[in-house]
Tab-separated table of C-alpha atoms in Angstrom:
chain	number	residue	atom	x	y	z
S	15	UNK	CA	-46.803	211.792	74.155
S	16	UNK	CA	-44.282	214.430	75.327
S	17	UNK	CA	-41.572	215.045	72.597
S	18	UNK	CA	-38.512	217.478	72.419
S	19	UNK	CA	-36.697	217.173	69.313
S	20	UNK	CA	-33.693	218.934	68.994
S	21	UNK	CA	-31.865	220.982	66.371
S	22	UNK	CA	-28.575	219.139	64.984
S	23	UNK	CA	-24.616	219.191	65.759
S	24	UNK	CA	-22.958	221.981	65.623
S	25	UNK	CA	-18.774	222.785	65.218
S	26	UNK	CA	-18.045	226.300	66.136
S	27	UNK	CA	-14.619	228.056	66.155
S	28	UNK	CA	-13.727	229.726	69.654
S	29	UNK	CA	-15.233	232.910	70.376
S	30	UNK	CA	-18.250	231.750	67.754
S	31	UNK	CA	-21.976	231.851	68.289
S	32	UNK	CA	-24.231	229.199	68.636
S	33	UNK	CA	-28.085	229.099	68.637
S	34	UNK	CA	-29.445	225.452	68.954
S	35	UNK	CA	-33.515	224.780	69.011
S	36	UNK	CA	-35.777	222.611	70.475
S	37	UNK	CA	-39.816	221.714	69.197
S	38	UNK	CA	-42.213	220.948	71.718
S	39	UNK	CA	-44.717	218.576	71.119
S	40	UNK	CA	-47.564	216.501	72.898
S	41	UNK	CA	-48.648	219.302	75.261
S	42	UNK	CA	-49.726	222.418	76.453
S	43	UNK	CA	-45.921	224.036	75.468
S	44	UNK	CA	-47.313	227.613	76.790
S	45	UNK	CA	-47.596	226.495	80.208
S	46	UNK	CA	-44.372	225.129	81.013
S	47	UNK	CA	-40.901	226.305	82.102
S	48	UNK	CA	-38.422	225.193	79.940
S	49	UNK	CA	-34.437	224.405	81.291
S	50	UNK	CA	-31.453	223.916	79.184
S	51	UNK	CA	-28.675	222.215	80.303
S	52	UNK	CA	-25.535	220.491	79.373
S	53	UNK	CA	-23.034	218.174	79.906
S	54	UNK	CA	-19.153	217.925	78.377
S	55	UNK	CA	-17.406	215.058	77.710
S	56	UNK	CA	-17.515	212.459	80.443
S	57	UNK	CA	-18.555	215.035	82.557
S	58	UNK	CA	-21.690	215.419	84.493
S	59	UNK	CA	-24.980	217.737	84.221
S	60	UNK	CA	-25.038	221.753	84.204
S	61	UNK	CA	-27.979	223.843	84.647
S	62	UNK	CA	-27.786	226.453	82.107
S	63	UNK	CA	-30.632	228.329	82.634
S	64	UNK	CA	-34.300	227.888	82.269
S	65	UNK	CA	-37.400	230.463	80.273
S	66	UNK	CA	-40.784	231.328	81.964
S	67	UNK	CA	-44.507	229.914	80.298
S	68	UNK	CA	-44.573	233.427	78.319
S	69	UNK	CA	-40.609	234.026	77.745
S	70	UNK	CA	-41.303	237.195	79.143
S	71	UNK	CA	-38.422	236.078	82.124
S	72	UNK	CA	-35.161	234.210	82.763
S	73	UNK	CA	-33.273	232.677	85.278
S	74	UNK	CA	-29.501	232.385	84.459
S	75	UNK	CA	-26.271	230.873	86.591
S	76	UNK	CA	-23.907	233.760	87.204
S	77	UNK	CA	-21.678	231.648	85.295
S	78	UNK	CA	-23.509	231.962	82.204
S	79	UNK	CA	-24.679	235.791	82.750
S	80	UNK	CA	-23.860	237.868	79.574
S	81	UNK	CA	-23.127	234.967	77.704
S	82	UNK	CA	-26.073	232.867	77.205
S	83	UNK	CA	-29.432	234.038	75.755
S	84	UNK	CA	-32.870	232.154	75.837
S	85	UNK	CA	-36.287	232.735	73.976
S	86	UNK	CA	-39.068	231.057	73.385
S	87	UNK	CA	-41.659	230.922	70.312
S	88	UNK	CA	-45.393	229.596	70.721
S	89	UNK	CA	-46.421	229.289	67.598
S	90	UNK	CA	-43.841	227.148	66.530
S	91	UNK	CA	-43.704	225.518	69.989
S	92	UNK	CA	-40.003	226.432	70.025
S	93	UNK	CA	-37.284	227.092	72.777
S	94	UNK	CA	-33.716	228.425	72.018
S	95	UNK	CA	-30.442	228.845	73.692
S	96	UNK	CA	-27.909	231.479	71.849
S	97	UNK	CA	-24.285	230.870	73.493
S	98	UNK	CA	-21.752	233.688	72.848
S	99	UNK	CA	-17.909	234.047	73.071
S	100	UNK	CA	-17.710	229.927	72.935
S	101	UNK	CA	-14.778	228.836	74.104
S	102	UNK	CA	-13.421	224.616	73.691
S	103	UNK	CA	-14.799	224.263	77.652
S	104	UNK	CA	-18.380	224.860	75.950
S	105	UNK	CA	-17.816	221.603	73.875
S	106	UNK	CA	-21.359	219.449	75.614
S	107	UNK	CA	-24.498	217.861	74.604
S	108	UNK	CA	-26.871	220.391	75.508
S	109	UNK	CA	-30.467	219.042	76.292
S	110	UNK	CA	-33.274	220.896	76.303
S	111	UNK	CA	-35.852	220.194	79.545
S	112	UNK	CA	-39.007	220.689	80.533
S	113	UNK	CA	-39.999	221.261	83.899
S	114	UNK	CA	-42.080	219.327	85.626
S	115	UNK	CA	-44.430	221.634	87.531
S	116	UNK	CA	-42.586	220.651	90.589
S	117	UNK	CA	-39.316	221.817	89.785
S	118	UNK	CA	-37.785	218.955	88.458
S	119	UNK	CA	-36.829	217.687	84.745
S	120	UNK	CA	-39.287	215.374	83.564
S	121	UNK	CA	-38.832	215.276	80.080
S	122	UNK	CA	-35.184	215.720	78.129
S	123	UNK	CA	-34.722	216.513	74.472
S	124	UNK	CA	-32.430	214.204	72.331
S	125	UNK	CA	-29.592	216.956	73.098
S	126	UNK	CA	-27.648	218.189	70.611
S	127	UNK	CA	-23.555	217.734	70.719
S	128	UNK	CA	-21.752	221.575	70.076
S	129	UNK	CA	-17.849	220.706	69.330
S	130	UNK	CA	-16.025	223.730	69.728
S	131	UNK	CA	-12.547	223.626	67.717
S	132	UNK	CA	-10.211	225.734	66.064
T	1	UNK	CA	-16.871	221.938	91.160
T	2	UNK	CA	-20.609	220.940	91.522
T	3	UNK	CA	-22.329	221.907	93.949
T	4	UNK	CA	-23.850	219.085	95.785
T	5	UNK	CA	-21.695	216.134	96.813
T	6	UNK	CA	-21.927	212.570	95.473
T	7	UNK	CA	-19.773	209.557	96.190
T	8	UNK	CA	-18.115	209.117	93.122
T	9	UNK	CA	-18.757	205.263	92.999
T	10	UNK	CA	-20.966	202.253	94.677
T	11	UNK	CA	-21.885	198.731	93.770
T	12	UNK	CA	-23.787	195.950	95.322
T	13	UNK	CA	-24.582	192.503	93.877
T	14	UNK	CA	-27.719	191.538	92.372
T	15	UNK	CA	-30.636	191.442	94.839
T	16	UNK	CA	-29.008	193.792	97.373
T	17	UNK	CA	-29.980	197.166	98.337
T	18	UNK	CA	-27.861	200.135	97.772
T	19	UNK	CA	-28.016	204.223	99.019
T	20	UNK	CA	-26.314	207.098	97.144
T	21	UNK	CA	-26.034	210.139	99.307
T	22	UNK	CA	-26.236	213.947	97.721
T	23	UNK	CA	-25.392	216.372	100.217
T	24	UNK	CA	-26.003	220.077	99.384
T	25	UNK	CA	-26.601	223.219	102.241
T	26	UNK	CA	-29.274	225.155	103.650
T	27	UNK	CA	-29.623	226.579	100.755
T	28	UNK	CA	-30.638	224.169	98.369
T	29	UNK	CA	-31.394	220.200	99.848
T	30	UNK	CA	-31.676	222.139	102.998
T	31	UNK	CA	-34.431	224.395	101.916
T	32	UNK	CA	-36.799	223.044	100.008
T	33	UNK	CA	-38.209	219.816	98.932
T	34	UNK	CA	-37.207	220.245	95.189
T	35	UNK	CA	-34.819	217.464	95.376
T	36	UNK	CA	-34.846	215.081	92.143
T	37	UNK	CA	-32.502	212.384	91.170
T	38	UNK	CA	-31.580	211.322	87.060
T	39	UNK	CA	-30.440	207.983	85.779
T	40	UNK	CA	-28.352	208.000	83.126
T	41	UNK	CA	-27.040	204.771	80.799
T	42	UNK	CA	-24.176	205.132	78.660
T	43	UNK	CA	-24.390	207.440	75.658
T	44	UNK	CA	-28.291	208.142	76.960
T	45	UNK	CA	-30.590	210.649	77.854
T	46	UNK	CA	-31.113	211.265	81.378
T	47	UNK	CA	-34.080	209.877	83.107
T	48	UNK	CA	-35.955	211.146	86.009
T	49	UNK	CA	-36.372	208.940	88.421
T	50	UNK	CA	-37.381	210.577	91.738
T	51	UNK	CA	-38.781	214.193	92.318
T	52	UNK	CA	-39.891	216.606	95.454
T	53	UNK	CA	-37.514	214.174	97.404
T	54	UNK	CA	-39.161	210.792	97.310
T	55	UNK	CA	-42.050	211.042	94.909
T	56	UNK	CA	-41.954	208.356	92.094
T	57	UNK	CA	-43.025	209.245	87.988
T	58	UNK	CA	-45.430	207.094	86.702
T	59	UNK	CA	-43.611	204.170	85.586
T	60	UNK	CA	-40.679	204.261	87.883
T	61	UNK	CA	-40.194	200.762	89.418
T	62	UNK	CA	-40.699	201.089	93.517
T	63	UNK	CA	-37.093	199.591	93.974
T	64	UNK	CA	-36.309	203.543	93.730
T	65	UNK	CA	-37.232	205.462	96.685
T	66	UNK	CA	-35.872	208.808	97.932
T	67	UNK	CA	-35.345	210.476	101.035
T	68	UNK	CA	-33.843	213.557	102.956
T	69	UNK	CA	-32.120	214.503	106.389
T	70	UNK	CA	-31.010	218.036	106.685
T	71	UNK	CA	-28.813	219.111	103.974
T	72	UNK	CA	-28.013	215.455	102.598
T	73	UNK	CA	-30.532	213.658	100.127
T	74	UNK	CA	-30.653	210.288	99.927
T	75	UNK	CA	-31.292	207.338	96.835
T	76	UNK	CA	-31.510	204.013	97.754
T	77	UNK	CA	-32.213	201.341	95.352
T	78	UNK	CA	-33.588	198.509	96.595
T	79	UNK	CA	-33.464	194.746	94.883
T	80	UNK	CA	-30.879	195.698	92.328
T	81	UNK	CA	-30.738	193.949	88.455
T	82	UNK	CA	-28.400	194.272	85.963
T	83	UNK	CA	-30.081	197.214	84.663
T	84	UNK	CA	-29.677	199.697	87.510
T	85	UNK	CA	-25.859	199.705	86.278
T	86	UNK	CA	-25.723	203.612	85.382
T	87	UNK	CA	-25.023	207.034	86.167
T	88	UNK	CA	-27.300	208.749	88.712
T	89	UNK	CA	-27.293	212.485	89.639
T	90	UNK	CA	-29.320	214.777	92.320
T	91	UNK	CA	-30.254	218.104	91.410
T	92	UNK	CA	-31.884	220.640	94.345
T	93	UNK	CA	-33.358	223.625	93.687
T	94	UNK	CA	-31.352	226.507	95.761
T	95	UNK	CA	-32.844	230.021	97.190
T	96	UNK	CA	-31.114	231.727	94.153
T	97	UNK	CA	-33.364	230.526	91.687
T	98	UNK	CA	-31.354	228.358	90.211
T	99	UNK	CA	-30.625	224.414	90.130
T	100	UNK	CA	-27.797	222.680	91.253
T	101	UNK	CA	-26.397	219.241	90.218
T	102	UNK	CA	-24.202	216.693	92.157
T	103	UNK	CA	-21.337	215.154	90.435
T	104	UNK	CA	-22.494	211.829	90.145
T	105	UNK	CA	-22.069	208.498	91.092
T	106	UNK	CA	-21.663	205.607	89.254
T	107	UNK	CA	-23.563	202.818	89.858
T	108	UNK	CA	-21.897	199.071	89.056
T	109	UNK	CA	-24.044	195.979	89.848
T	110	UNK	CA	-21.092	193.538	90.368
């Protein structure tokens, strides 16, 4: 079955990096886009971004332009997000998706809660 | 601000039939038919539950159906139980490459 475990929890001071993972499992992880997105406090969803098959493109929200970075490794059936310059708005769950084929999210990771805090 | 609209609320008693509208522009809901909608419980993950407009996931009851007029998507759930009580959001794919989310609604079965 299709599984995307995520990396843990993460408390980052402002302007802080973050770089979360997210291991594929239970499927052809090479021939899938993969989305991140994320959602703050009591707050709804955010598309983030999202990583071609082959990593060799991405597709990024000018909001996030410059400040978010994603890769993806195939041995390890692993997808990353790197989010610079975090700032206590960037306090989410970020989930890690796969897309569907049809552009759509049919499978979420666990997500991962980032608390941003000084 | 997101960009598609959602009513922020709707209810409906058990056994009745409810609709939860997502209106985006011609350039997302408008566009294409990459419209999907997400349940989300309390403190859960989000679910799909409808994509390409009105196509149902294996294992998705068929009280959930989706639809689309123009720039406005549409949700309706149909014989509602206690368990439809959640969160649901639309997302549309938009001619930027990019998704968009609506705000969401929450869903109370009274």
């Amino acid at each position: 079955q299709v599984q995307l475990v995520q990396s843990g929890a993460e408390v980052k001071k402002p302007g802080a990096s973050v770089r979360l993972s997210c291991e594929a499992s239970g499927y052809p992880f090479n021939t899938y886009y993969m989305h991140w997105v994320r959602q703050a406090p009591g707050q709804g969803l955010e598309w983030m971004g999202r990583i071609s098959p082959s990593g060799d493109f991405t597709n990024y929200p000018q909001k996030f332009q410059g400040r978010v970075t994603m890769t993806r490794d195939t041995p390890t059936s692993t997808v990353y997000v790197e989010l610079n310059s975090l700032r206590s708005e960037d306090t989410a769950i970020y989930y890690c998706v796969r897309d569907g084929h049809t552009w759509n999210f049919d499978y979420w990771g666990q997500g991962t809660l980032v608390t941003v805090s000084s | 601000q997101p960009a598609l609209t959602q009513p922020a609320s709707v209810s409906g008693s058990p056994g009745q039939s409810i609709t939860i509208s997502c209106a985006g522009t011609s350039s997302d809901v408008g566009a294409y038919n990459y419209v999907s909608w997400y349940q989300q419980h309390p403190g859960r993950v989000p679910k799909l539950m409808i994509y390409g407009v009105s196509q149902r996931p294996s294992g998705v009851s068929h009280r959930f159906s989706g639809s689309k007029s123009g720039n406005t998507a549409s949700l309706t759930i149909s014989g509602l139980q206690d368990d439809d009580e959640a969160d649901y959001y639309c997302s549309s794919y938009t001619s930027s490459t990019s998704w968009v989310f609506g705000g969401g609604t929450k869903l109370t079965v009274l």
